[in-house]
Coordinates of C-alpha atoms in Angstrom, one line a residue:
M1302 CA -10.2 -125.5 24.3
C1303 CA -12.2 -127.9 26.4
G1304 CA -15.6 -129.0 27.5
I1305 CA -17.2 -127.6 30.7
A1306 CA -20.3 -128.6 32.6
G1307 CA -21.8 -127.8 36.0
V1308 CA -24.8 -127.5 38.3
L1309 CA -25.1 -124.5 40.5
D1310 CA -27.2 -124.6 43.7
G1311 CA -28.7 -127.9 42.7
E1312 CA -28.8 -131.6 43.6
V1313 CA -27.4 -133.1 40.4
S1314 CA -23.8 -134.1 39.7
A1315 CA -22.1 -132.8 36.6
R1316 CA -20.4 -136.1 36.0
P1317 CA -23.0 -137.5 33.6
M1318 CA -23.0 -134.2 31.7
I1319 CA -19.2 -134.1 31.2
E1320 CA -19.2 -137.7 30.0
A1321 CA -21.1 -136.5 27.0
L1322 CA -18.3 -134.0 26.2
T1323 CA -15.1 -136.0 26.4
H1324 CA -14.5 -135.5 22.7
R1325 CA -13.9 -131.8 23.5
G1326 CA -11.3 -132.8 26.1
P1327 CA -9.6 -136.0 25.2
D1328 CA -6.7 -135.5 27.6
G1329 CA -8.7 -136.1 30.8
V1330 CA -11.7 -135.2 32.9
R1331 CA -11.9 -133.8 36.4
V1332 CA -15.1 -133.3 38.5
E1333 CA -15.3 -131.3 41.7
D1334 CA -18.3 -131.5 43.9
R1335 CA -18.5 -128.8 46.5
P1336 CA -21.2 -127.2 48.6
G1337 CA -23.5 -125.5 46.2
A1338 CA -21.9 -126.6 43.0
S1339 CA -20.7 -129.5 40.9
L1340 CA -18.1 -128.5 38.4
A1341 CA -16.7 -130.7 35.6
H1342 CA -13.9 -130.1 33.0
A1343 CA -12.8 -132.2 30.0
R1344 CA -9.4 -131.0 29.0
L1345 CA -7.7 -130.5 25.6
S1346 CA -4.2 -129.4 26.8
I1347 CA -3.0 -126.3 24.9
I1348 CA -1.2 -124.1 27.5
D1349 CA 0.8 -125.4 30.5
L1350 CA 0.3 -129.0 29.6
E1351 CA 1.3 -130.3 33.1
G1352 CA -0.2 -127.6 35.4
G1353 CA -3.2 -126.2 33.7
W1354 CA -5.8 -128.7 34.9
Q1355 CA -9.2 -127.3 36.0
P1356 CA -11.0 -126.4 38.1
L1357 CA -8.4 -123.8 39.0
H1358 CA -8.3 -122.2 42.5
A1359 CA -6.8 -119.0 43.7
A1360 CA -7.5 -116.2 46.2
G1361 CA -10.2 -114.8 43.9
G1362 CA -12.2 -118.1 43.8
T1363 CA -12.6 -121.0 41.4
V1364 CA -12.9 -121.1 37.6
I1365 CA -13.6 -123.7 34.9
G1366 CA -13.3 -122.5 31.3
N1367 CA -13.4 -123.4 27.7
G1368 CA -11.2 -121.6 25.1
E1369 CA -8.2 -119.3 25.4
I1370 CA -7.6 -116.0 27.0
Y1371 CA -4.9 -114.7 24.6
N1372 CA -3.8 -111.6 26.6
Y1373 CA -3.0 -113.5 29.8
V1374 CA 0.7 -112.7 29.4
E1375 CA 0.0 -108.9 29.1
L1376 CA -2.5 -109.0 32.0
T1377 CA 0.0 -110.8 34.2
E1378 CA 2.7 -108.2 33.4
Q1379 CA 0.3 -105.2 33.7
F1380 CA -1.0 -106.2 37.2
G1381 CA 2.2 -107.7 38.5
L1382 CA 0.6 -111.1 39.0
A1383 CA 3.6 -113.4 38.2
G1384 CA 4.5 -114.0 41.8
D1385 CA 0.9 -114.9 42.6
L1386 CA 0.5 -117.6 39.9
A1387 CA 0.7 -121.3 40.8
T1388 CA 0.3 -122.4 37.1
G1389 CA 1.0 -121.2 33.6
S1390 CA -2.6 -121.5 32.7
D1391 CA -4.2 -118.7 30.7
F1392 CA -7.2 -118.8 33.0
E1393 CA -5.5 -118.4 36.3
P1394 CA -4.8 -114.7 35.9
L1395 CA -8.5 -114.1 35.6
L1396 CA -9.0 -115.3 39.2
H1397 CA -6.4 -112.8 40.5
L1398 CA -8.0 -110.0 38.5
Y1399 CA -11.4 -110.9 39.8
E1400 CA -10.0 -110.6 43.4
K1401 CA -8.9 -107.0 42.6
E1402 CA -11.7 -105.8 40.4
G1403 CA -14.7 -108.1 40.7
P1404 CA -16.7 -108.7 37.5
A1405 CA -15.1 -105.6 35.9
A1406 CA -12.2 -107.9 35.2
F1407 CA -14.2 -109.7 32.6
R1408 CA -14.1 -106.8 30.2
R1409 CA -10.3 -106.9 30.1
L1410 CA -10.2 -110.3 28.5
R1411 CA -9.1 -110.7 24.9
G1412 CA -9.9 -114.2 23.7
M1413 CA -12.5 -116.8 22.9
Y1414 CA -13.9 -118.2 26.1
A1415 CA -16.9 -119.5 28.1
F1416 CA -16.4 -119.9 31.8
C1417 CA -18.0 -120.3 35.2
L1418 CA -16.3 -118.4 38.0
I1419 CA -17.3 -118.9 41.6
G1420 CA -15.8 -115.9 43.4
A1421 CA -14.4 -115.9 46.9
D1422 CA -16.8 -113.0 47.5
G1423 CA -19.7 -115.4 47.3
R1424 CA -20.9 -114.4 43.8
T1425 CA -21.1 -116.8 40.8
W1426 CA -20.8 -115.9 37.1
L1427 CA -21.2 -117.4 33.7
A1428 CA -19.7 -115.6 30.7
R1429 CA -19.2 -115.9 27.0
D1430 CA -16.8 -114.1 24.7
P1431 CA -18.2 -111.1 22.7
F1432 CA -18.3 -112.7 19.3
G1433 CA -19.7 -116.0 20.6
I1434 CA -16.7 -118.0 19.4
K1435 CA -17.0 -120.4 22.3
P1436 CA -20.4 -121.9 23.2
L1437 CA -22.2 -122.0 26.5
Y1438 CA -25.7 -123.3 27.2
V1439 CA -27.9 -123.2 30.4
M1440 CA -30.9 -125.0 31.6
E1441 CA -33.0 -124.3 34.7
L1442 CA -33.7 -127.4 36.8
E1443 CA -36.3 -127.9 39.5
T1444 CA -33.4 -127.2 41.9
G1445 CA -30.4 -125.3 40.5
L1446 CA -29.1 -124.2 37.2
A1447 CA -27.1 -126.5 34.8
F1448 CA -24.6 -125.2 32.2
A1449 CA -22.6 -127.0 29.6
S1450 CA -20.5 -126.5 26.4
Q1451 CA -23.1 -128.3 24.3
P1452 CA -26.8 -129.3 24.5
R1453 CA -26.0 -133.0 24.2
A1454 CA -24.7 -132.8 27.8
F1455 CA -28.3 -132.1 29.0
L1456 CA -29.8 -134.7 26.7
D1457 CA -27.4 -137.5 27.5
A1458 CA -27.6 -136.8 31.2
G1459 CA -31.4 -137.0 31.0
L1460 CA -31.9 -133.4 32.1
A1461 CA -33.6 -132.3 28.9
P1462 CA -36.2 -134.2 26.9
R1463 CA -35.4 -135.2 23.3
E1464 CA -38.1 -132.9 21.9
M1465 CA -38.0 -130.1 19.4
R1466 CA -39.3 -126.6 19.2
E1467 CA -41.0 -125.9 15.9
A1468 CA -39.9 -122.3 15.3
P1469 CA -36.2 -122.9 15.4
A1470 CA -36.6 -126.0 13.2
R1471 CA -38.3 -123.8 10.6
E1472 CA -35.5 -121.3 10.9
L1473 CA -33.0 -124.1 10.2
L1474 CA -34.8 -125.0 7.0
A1475 CA -35.0 -121.3 6.0
F1476 CA -31.5 -120.0 6.9
S1477 CA -29.5 -123.2 7.6
Y1478 CA -29.1 -122.0 11.3
T1479 CA -31.3 -121.1 14.2
L1480 CA -31.8 -117.7 15.8
G1481 CA -31.6 -116.1 19.2
E1482 CA -31.0 -117.5 22.6
E1483 CA -33.7 -120.2 22.7
T1484 CA -32.4 -123.3 21.1
I1485 CA -34.2 -126.0 19.2
F1486 CA -34.5 -128.0 22.5
P1487 CA -37.2 -126.8 24.9
G1488 CA -35.7 -125.3 28.1
V1489 CA -32.1 -125.1 26.7
R1490 CA -30.8 -121.6 26.2
R1491 CA -27.7 -120.2 24.7
L1492 CA -25.8 -117.5 26.4
A1493 CA -25.7 -114.7 23.9
P1494 CA -22.4 -113.6 22.5
G1495 CA -20.7 -111.4 25.2
E1496 CA -23.3 -112.2 27.8
I1497 CA -22.2 -112.1 31.5
C1498 CA -24.7 -113.6 34.0
E1499 CA -24.7 -113.6 37.7
V1500 CA -26.3 -116.7 39.3
A1501 CA -27.7 -116.9 42.8
D1502 CA -29.9 -119.6 44.3
G1503 CA -29.9 -121.6 41.1
R1504 CA -31.3 -118.7 38.9
I1505 CA -29.8 -116.0 36.7
V1506 CA -30.4 -112.8 38.7
S1507 CA -28.7 -110.3 36.4
R1508 CA -27.4 -110.1 32.8
Q1509 CA -25.2 -107.7 30.8
V1510 CA -23.7 -107.9 27.4
R1511 CA -20.2 -107.0 26.3
S1512 CA -20.4 -105.9 22.7
A1513 CA -17.9 -107.2 20.2
L1514 CA -18.0 -103.9 18.2
P1515 CA -17.1 -100.3 19.0
A1516 CA -19.9 -98.0 20.2
P1517 CA -22.3 -96.8 17.5
G1518 CA -21.1 -93.6 15.9
V1519 CA -17.4 -94.2 16.5
R1520 CA -15.6 -93.1 13.4
R1521 CA -11.9 -93.5 12.4
A1522 CA -10.0 -90.3 12.1
P1523 CA -9.4 -89.3 8.4
T1524 CA -6.2 -90.6 7.1
D1525 CA -4.8 -91.7 3.8
E1526 CA -4.9 -95.2 2.4
Q1527 CA -1.2 -96.0 2.8
A1528 CA -1.4 -95.1 6.5
L1529 CA -4.4 -97.3 6.9
I1530 CA -2.6 -100.2 5.2
G1531 CA 0.3 -99.8 7.7
Q1532 CA -2.1 -99.8 10.6
L1533 CA -3.9 -102.9 9.2
D1534 CA -0.6 -104.7 8.9
A1535 CA 0.2 -104.0 12.6
V1536 CA -3.2 -104.9 13.9
L1537 CA -3.5 -108.2 12.0
E1538 CA 0.1 -109.2 12.8
D1539 CA -0.5 -108.6 16.5
S1540 CA -3.7 -110.6 16.4
V1541 CA -2.1 -113.5 14.7
R1542 CA 0.9 -113.4 17.1
V1543 CA -1.3 -113.8 20.2
H1544 CA -3.5 -116.4 18.5
Q1545 CA -0.4 -118.5 18.0
R1546 CA 0.2 -118.8 21.7
S1547 CA 0.3 -122.5 22.3
D1548 CA 2.4 -125.2 23.8
V1549 CA 1.2 -127.7 21.2
P1550 CA 1.6 -127.7 17.3
Y1551 CA -0.4 -125.2 15.4
G1552 CA -1.2 -124.5 11.7
L1553 CA -4.1 -123.3 9.6
F1554 CA -6.8 -124.2 7.2
L1555 CA -6.1 -122.5 3.8
S1556 CA -8.7 -121.9 1.2
G1557 CA -8.2 -120.0 -2.0
G1558 CA -9.8 -116.9 -0.4
I1559 CA -8.5 -113.6 0.8
D1560 CA -9.0 -114.2 4.6
S1561 CA -7.1 -117.4 5.0
A1562 CA -4.4 -116.1 2.7
A1563 CA -4.0 -113.1 5.0
V1564 CA -3.7 -115.3 8.0
A1565 CA -1.2 -117.6 6.2
T1566 CA 0.9 -114.5 5.2
L1567 CA 1.3 -113.4 8.8
M1568 CA 1.9 -116.8 10.1
A1569 CA 4.7 -117.3 7.6
R1570 CA 6.2 -114.0 8.7
L1571 CA 6.1 -114.8 12.4
N1572 CA 7.4 -118.4 12.2
E1573 CA 10.9 -119.6 11.4
R1574 CA 9.7 -123.0 10.3
P1575 CA 7.2 -123.7 7.5
V1576 CA 3.7 -123.4 8.7
T1577 CA 1.5 -126.5 8.2
A1578 CA -1.6 -125.7 6.1
F1579 CA -4.5 -128.0 5.1
T1580 CA -6.7 -127.3 2.0
C1581 CA -9.8 -129.3 0.9
G1582 CA -10.9 -129.7 -2.7
F1583 CA -13.8 -131.3 -4.3
E1584 CA -13.9 -134.3 -6.6
A1585 CA -17.0 -133.7 -8.6
P1586 CA -17.8 -132.5 -12.2
G1587 CA -18.4 -128.8 -12.3
A1588 CA -17.5 -128.2 -8.6
R1589 CA -15.9 -124.8 -7.9
D1590 CA -12.6 -125.6 -6.3
E1591 CA -9.9 -123.2 -5.0
R1592 CA -7.1 -125.7 -4.5
G1593 CA -5.0 -124.2 -7.3
Q1594 CA -5.1 -120.7 -5.7
A1595 CA -4.4 -122.2 -2.3
E1596 CA -1.4 -124.1 -3.7
R1597 CA 0.0 -120.9 -5.3
V1598 CA -0.2 -119.1 -1.9
A1599 CA 1.3 -122.1 -0.1
R1600 CA 4.3 -122.2 -2.5
A1601 CA 4.9 -118.5 -2.3
L1602 CA 4.9 -118.6 1.5
D1603 CA 6.9 -121.9 1.7
L1604 CA 4.1 -123.5 3.7
D1605 CA 4.0 -127.2 4.5
W1606 CA 0.9 -127.7 2.4
R1607 CA -1.4 -130.7 2.7
E1608 CA -4.1 -131.3 0.1
I1609 CA -7.3 -133.1 1.1
R1610 CA -9.8 -134.4 -1.4
F1611 CA -13.6 -134.6 -0.8
G1612 CA -15.9 -136.7 -3.1
E1613 CA -19.3 -138.3 -3.2
E1614 CA -18.1 -141.3 -1.1
D1615 CA -16.9 -138.8 1.6
F1616 CA -20.3 -137.1 1.5
W1617 CA -22.2 -140.2 2.5
S1618 CA -19.6 -141.7 4.9
L1619 CA -19.1 -138.4 6.8
L1620 CA -22.6 -137.0 6.8
P1621 CA -23.8 -139.1 9.8
G1622 CA -20.8 -138.0 11.9
V1623 CA -21.4 -134.3 11.0
A1624 CA -25.0 -134.5 11.9
A1625 CA -24.1 -136.1 15.2
A1626 CA -21.5 -133.5 16.0
L1627 CA -23.9 -130.6 15.3
D1628 CA -26.2 -131.1 18.3
D1629 CA -27.1 -127.4 18.0
P1630 CA -27.8 -127.7 14.3
T1631 CA -26.5 -125.8 11.3
A1632 CA -27.2 -127.1 7.9
D1633 CA -24.4 -125.2 6.3
Y1634 CA -22.8 -127.6 3.8
A1635 CA -19.4 -126.2 4.6
T1636 CA -19.6 -128.3 7.7
L1637 CA -18.7 -131.3 5.5
P1638 CA -15.2 -130.2 4.3
T1639 CA -14.5 -128.6 7.7
Y1640 CA -15.2 -132.0 9.4
K1641 CA -12.9 -133.8 7.0
L1642 CA -10.1 -131.2 7.3
A1643 CA -10.3 -131.6 11.1
A1644 CA -10.0 -135.4 10.8
A1645 CA -7.0 -135.0 8.5
A1646 CA -5.3 -132.5 10.7
R1647 CA -5.7 -134.5 13.9
G1648 CA -2.4 -136.0 14.9
T1649 CA -0.4 -133.4 13.1
L1650 CA -2.0 -130.2 14.7
T1651 CA -3.8 -129.5 17.9
V1652 CA -4.5 -125.8 17.2
V1653 CA -5.8 -124.5 13.8
L1654 CA -6.1 -120.8 12.7
T1655 CA -8.8 -120.0 10.2
G1656 CA -10.2 -116.9 8.4
E1657 CA -13.7 -116.7 9.8
G1658 CA -14.8 -113.1 10.5
G1659 CA -12.9 -111.4 7.7
D1660 CA -15.9 -110.9 5.5
E1661 CA -18.1 -109.7 8.4
L1662 CA -15.6 -107.1 9.7
F1663 CA -14.1 -105.8 6.4
G1664 CA -17.2 -106.0 4.1
G1665 CA -16.5 -109.0 2.0
Y1666 CA -19.9 -110.4 1.1
G1667 CA -21.7 -109.6 -2.2
R1668 CA -24.9 -108.8 -0.3
Y1669 CA -23.1 -105.8 1.2
R1670 CA -22.4 -104.4 -2.2
R1671 CA -26.0 -105.0 -3.3
A1672 CA -27.2 -103.2 -0.1
L1673 CA -25.2 -100.1 -1.1
R1674 CA -26.6 -99.8 -4.6
P1675 CA -29.7 -97.7 -5.3
A1676 CA -32.9 -99.6 -6.0
W1677 CA -32.8 -98.7 -9.7
L1678 CA -29.4 -100.5 -10.0
G1679 CA -30.7 -103.6 -8.3
G1680 CA -29.9 -102.7 -4.7
R1681 CA -31.8 -104.6 -2.0
A1682 CA -31.5 -105.1 1.7
A1683 CA -28.7 -107.5 2.9
E1684 CA -31.0 -110.0 4.4
P1685 CA -32.0 -113.6 3.7
R1686 CA -35.1 -114.3 1.5
P1687 CA -36.8 -117.4 2.8
D1688 CA -40.2 -118.6 1.4
D1689 CA -41.7 -118.5 4.9
P1690 CA -42.2 -114.9 6.2
A1691 CA -42.3 -115.9 9.9
P1692 CA -38.6 -116.8 10.2
L1693 CA -37.7 -113.6 8.3
E1694 CA -39.5 -111.5 10.9
R1695 CA -37.6 -113.2 13.7
W1696 CA -34.3 -112.7 11.8
R1697 CA -35.1 -109.0 11.4
A1698 CA -35.8 -108.6 15.1
Q1699 CA -32.4 -110.1 16.0
A1700 CA -30.5 -108.4 13.2
K1701 CA -31.8 -104.9 14.0
A1702 CA -28.8 -102.6 14.3
P1703 CA -28.4 -99.7 16.8
P1704 CA -28.8 -96.2 15.5
R1705 CA -26.0 -94.1 13.9
L1706 CA -24.6 -96.9 11.7
T1707 CA -24.1 -96.6 7.9
R1708 CA -26.1 -98.9 5.7
L1709 CA -23.0 -101.1 5.2
Q1710 CA -22.4 -101.2 9.0
Q1711 CA -26.0 -102.2 9.5
A1712 CA -25.5 -105.2 7.2
Q1713 CA -22.3 -106.1 8.9
Y1714 CA -24.0 -105.9 12.3
A1715 CA -26.8 -108.1 11.2
D1716 CA -24.4 -110.9 10.1
I1717 CA -22.3 -110.5 13.3
A1718 CA -25.5 -110.9 15.4
T1719 CA -27.0 -113.9 13.5
W1720 CA -25.1 -115.8 10.9
L1721 CA -21.6 -115.5 12.4
P1722 CA -22.3 -117.0 15.9
N1723 CA -25.1 -119.4 15.0
D1724 CA -23.7 -120.8 11.7
L1725 CA -20.0 -120.1 11.0
L1726 CA -18.7 -120.4 14.6
T1727 CA -21.0 -123.2 15.6
K1728 CA -19.7 -125.1 12.5
L1729 CA -16.1 -124.4 13.4
D1730 CA -16.5 -125.4 17.1
R1731 CA -18.4 -128.6 16.6
C1732 CA -16.5 -130.0 13.6
L1733 CA -13.1 -129.3 15.1
M1734 CA -14.0 -130.4 18.6
A1735 CA -15.4 -133.7 17.3
H1736 CA -11.7 -134.4 16.5
G1737 CA -10.1 -132.8 19.5
L1738 CA -8.8 -129.7 17.7
E1739 CA -8.9 -126.1 18.8
G1740 CA -10.0 -123.6 16.2
R1741 CA -8.8 -120.0 16.4
T1742 CA -10.1 -116.9 14.5
P1743 CA -7.6 -114.0 14.4
F1744 CA -10.0 -111.7 12.6
L1745 CA -12.5 -112.1 15.4
D1746 CA -10.4 -110.1 17.9
P1747 CA -11.5 -107.0 19.8
E1748 CA -8.4 -105.1 18.5
V1749 CA -9.2 -106.0 14.9
A1750 CA -12.9 -105.1 15.4
A1751 CA -11.9 -101.8 16.9
F1752 CA -9.9 -101.0 13.8
A1753 CA -12.1 -102.5 11.1
F1754 CA -15.7 -101.7 12.0
P1755 CA -15.3 -97.9 12.1
L1756 CA -13.5 -97.7 8.8
P1757 CA -15.2 -95.5 6.2
D1758 CA -17.3 -97.6 3.8
R1759 CA -15.0 -96.8 0.9
F1760 CA -12.2 -98.8 2.5
K1761 CA -14.5 -101.8 2.8
V1762 CA -16.5 -101.8 -0.4
R1763 CA -15.5 -100.0 -3.6
G1764 CA -16.9 -100.8 -7.0
R1765 CA -17.3 -104.5 -7.4
Y1766 CA -14.8 -105.3 -4.7
G1767 CA -15.4 -106.0 -1.0
K1768 CA -12.6 -106.0 1.6
W1769 CA -10.9 -103.2 -0.3
L1770 CA -8.3 -102.4 2.3
V1771 CA -7.4 -106.0 3.0
R1772 CA -7.0 -106.6 -0.8
K1773 CA -4.7 -103.5 -1.0
W1774 CA -2.6 -104.8 1.9
L1775 CA -2.4 -108.3 0.5
E1776 CA -1.4 -106.9 -2.9
G1777 CA 1.9 -106.0 -1.3
A1778 CA 2.2 -108.6 1.5
C1779 CA 1.4 -111.7 -0.7
P1780 CA 1.0 -111.0 -4.4
A1781 CA 0.5 -114.7 -5.0
A1782 CA -2.9 -114.5 -3.4
E1783 CA -4.0 -112.5 -6.4
P1784 CA -6.4 -110.3 -4.3
W1785 CA -8.0 -108.7 -7.3
A1786 CA -8.7 -111.9 -9.2
R1787 CA -12.3 -112.9 -9.6
K1788 CA -13.1 -115.2 -6.8
Q1789 CA -14.3 -118.7 -7.9
G1790 CA -16.4 -119.1 -4.8
F1791 CA -16.9 -122.0 -2.5
T1792 CA -19.5 -124.6 -3.4
V1793 CA -20.0 -128.1 -2.1
P1794 CA -21.9 -130.0 -4.9
V1795 CA -24.4 -131.6 -2.4
G1796 CA -27.2 -131.5 -5.0
A1797 CA -25.3 -133.7 -7.4
W1798 CA -24.4 -136.2 -4.6
I1799 CA -28.0 -136.4 -3.3
A1800 CA -29.6 -136.9 -6.7
P1801 CA -28.8 -140.6 -7.2
R1802 CA -30.4 -141.5 -3.9
A1803 CA -33.2 -138.9 -4.1
E1804 CA -36.0 -141.5 -4.7
A1805 CA -34.9 -143.7 -1.8
I1806 CA -34.8 -140.7 0.5
A1807 CA -38.1 -139.3 -0.7
A1808 CA -39.8 -142.7 0.0
R1809 CA -38.5 -142.7 3.6
I1810 CA -38.2 -139.1 4.8
G1811 CA -41.9 -138.8 5.7
D1812 CA -41.4 -141.5 8.4
V1813 CA -39.1 -139.2 10.4
A1814 CA -41.0 -137.7 13.3
G1815 CA -39.3 -134.4 13.3
V1816 CA -40.0 -133.9 9.6
R1817 CA -43.7 -134.8 10.1
Q1818 CA -43.9 -132.1 12.8
L1819 CA -43.1 -129.5 10.1
M1820 CA -44.7 -130.7 6.9
S1821 CA -46.6 -133.6 5.2
A1822 CA -44.8 -136.6 3.9
E1823 CA -45.8 -135.5 0.4
A1824 CA -44.2 -132.1 0.7
A1825 CA -41.0 -133.6 2.2
A1826 CA -40.7 -136.1 -0.7
A1827 CA -41.3 -133.3 -3.3
A1828 CA -38.5 -131.2 -1.8
I1829 CA -36.1 -134.1 -2.0
R1830 CA -37.2 -134.9 -5.6
S1831 CA -37.0 -131.3 -6.7
G1832 CA -33.4 -131.5 -7.6
E1833 CA -32.8 -128.1 -6.0
A1834 CA -29.9 -128.4 -3.5
A1835 CA -31.3 -125.4 -1.6
K1836 CA -34.4 -127.4 -0.7
A1837 CA -33.1 -131.0 -0.6
W1838 CA -29.9 -130.5 1.4
P1839 CA -31.3 -128.7 4.4
L1840 CA -34.2 -131.2 4.7
L1841 CA -31.9 -134.2 4.3
F1842 CA -29.6 -132.8 7.0
F1843 CA -32.6 -132.0 9.3
A1844 CA -34.1 -135.5 8.9
L1845 CA -30.8 -137.1 9.8
W1846 CA -30.2 -134.7 12.7
S1847 CA -33.7 -135.4 13.9
L1848 CA -33.2 -139.2 13.9
I1849 CA -29.9 -138.9 15.8
H1850 CA -30.7 -136.2 18.4
L1851 CA -34.5 -136.6 18.9
E1852 CA -35.0 -140.3 18.3
N1853 CA -31.6 -141.3 19.7
A1854 CA -30.6 -143.3 16.7
A1855 CA -27.0 -144.3 16.1
P1856 CA -25.6 -142.1 13.2
A1857 CA -25.0 -145.0 10.8
D1858 CA -28.4 -146.4 11.5
A1859 CA -30.0 -143.0 10.9
L1860 CA -28.4 -142.8 7.5
E1861 CA -29.5 -146.3 6.5
A1862 CA -33.0 -145.5 7.7
L1863 CA -33.1 -142.5 5.3
A1864 CA -31.0 -143.6 2.3
G1865 CA -30.7 -147.3 2.5
T1866 CA -27.4 -149.1 2.6
I1867 CA -24.6 -146.8 1.3

């Protein structure tokens, strides 16, 4: 995992852009200026520590990339590339495949990636993995097209103004994330998950999208439950195996939930030494905390388990750093423990496996079960319910599923198109990269998706249980995970931590320019004083984010401006 930046067919160097992304690549920066392009790469060394420096060059052209191509070993063997490779990098086989197949090679990739490839055939490409695990942003300049792993590269290099679009800011307050390809910064666009763009003369001239999911209407052949459990075991083990490919230490983040327990179970199976696992718990009265369940799993699997505690002092001390890291904002309060876990794991691990994606692919959320109930039993659409109807209409447009999907698949599709890339995966990328860690998501794998998404609904949701098949598998693979126990849930008690400072924040929040663009000072103060975490927390986060990214305040100064001396 790294940071990339570049300018295609322009007159600007990528060096100022990559200097804003060195936290993503603490092992070193390389910049290559060539006719028609300036390419920059900040490296976090994971595979081929000595030889994997980028840009990489081969007969097929030049590439810089962020992320990992997990099936580089299989592609090398399948196409007989071993004798052609000058490095052990997972990205070099891509250049040789491109020489053979052109852009068709991109659809062979299994991994999380964002890259720029300048082919020896004179064509230039930008691409992002199908789930959107790795980020990539573009901006049209007067001359040329700029791209980067994070929007801050454009801001810090003076290419984008520190201004805000109102519609995404309202989405942030409504959903805790923003929608679509247009970001909160004018002129800065995300590549969509799976998007493959061709660039010529400094402009995008063609676009196609590689879907993360099987084609609509694909159904799994009828089979019995035990056979499916065996297939699930094989699919998940294979995914975890390739996600462990690394020349540096790896481990996992372990919650008390089903998904991380599944990843932990397979890692323990595949590794001879105890796997290092980090768990975060909350020091606050009434906070729902899954440390006990995580510890039971860790002991059963003989993990090297590390417990991290998060309290009110952590909330205030880490919040400025979290807001600074989330240049493309998400107000998900799970960013807070994720950020602290990453800080704790740094120095012990460089690669961390997590359970993101299990709920979306295997039907884990309660809203899926509600969507399947008839109306007279309280059933309702699996969609957010903001007070403002305008963000909801935009959400519906992006979440609209293709035809021939079941109601459950429609709900899964909506989350995979919206919440997953723009909240969960943005959170994981920014919070881990802020500490020079690579996050990997074995559930978000094309082989896993090809198995999971076409499953009949009854193997996903049955009665009051979601993730039915995963629970049945875990029942045998790791009974200590207690897959049928009532889940405690994951809650960060942000409301309780904000309350003692609510009056101080309410008195100041109306002075923040970004807040004034959306509401009156009185309305902002009322939201903070309401005592409702669902109102106070997103607004506090947004105000702090606005001070840092729009007014260019230092993170600590921004917090003091809002809440006084902590």
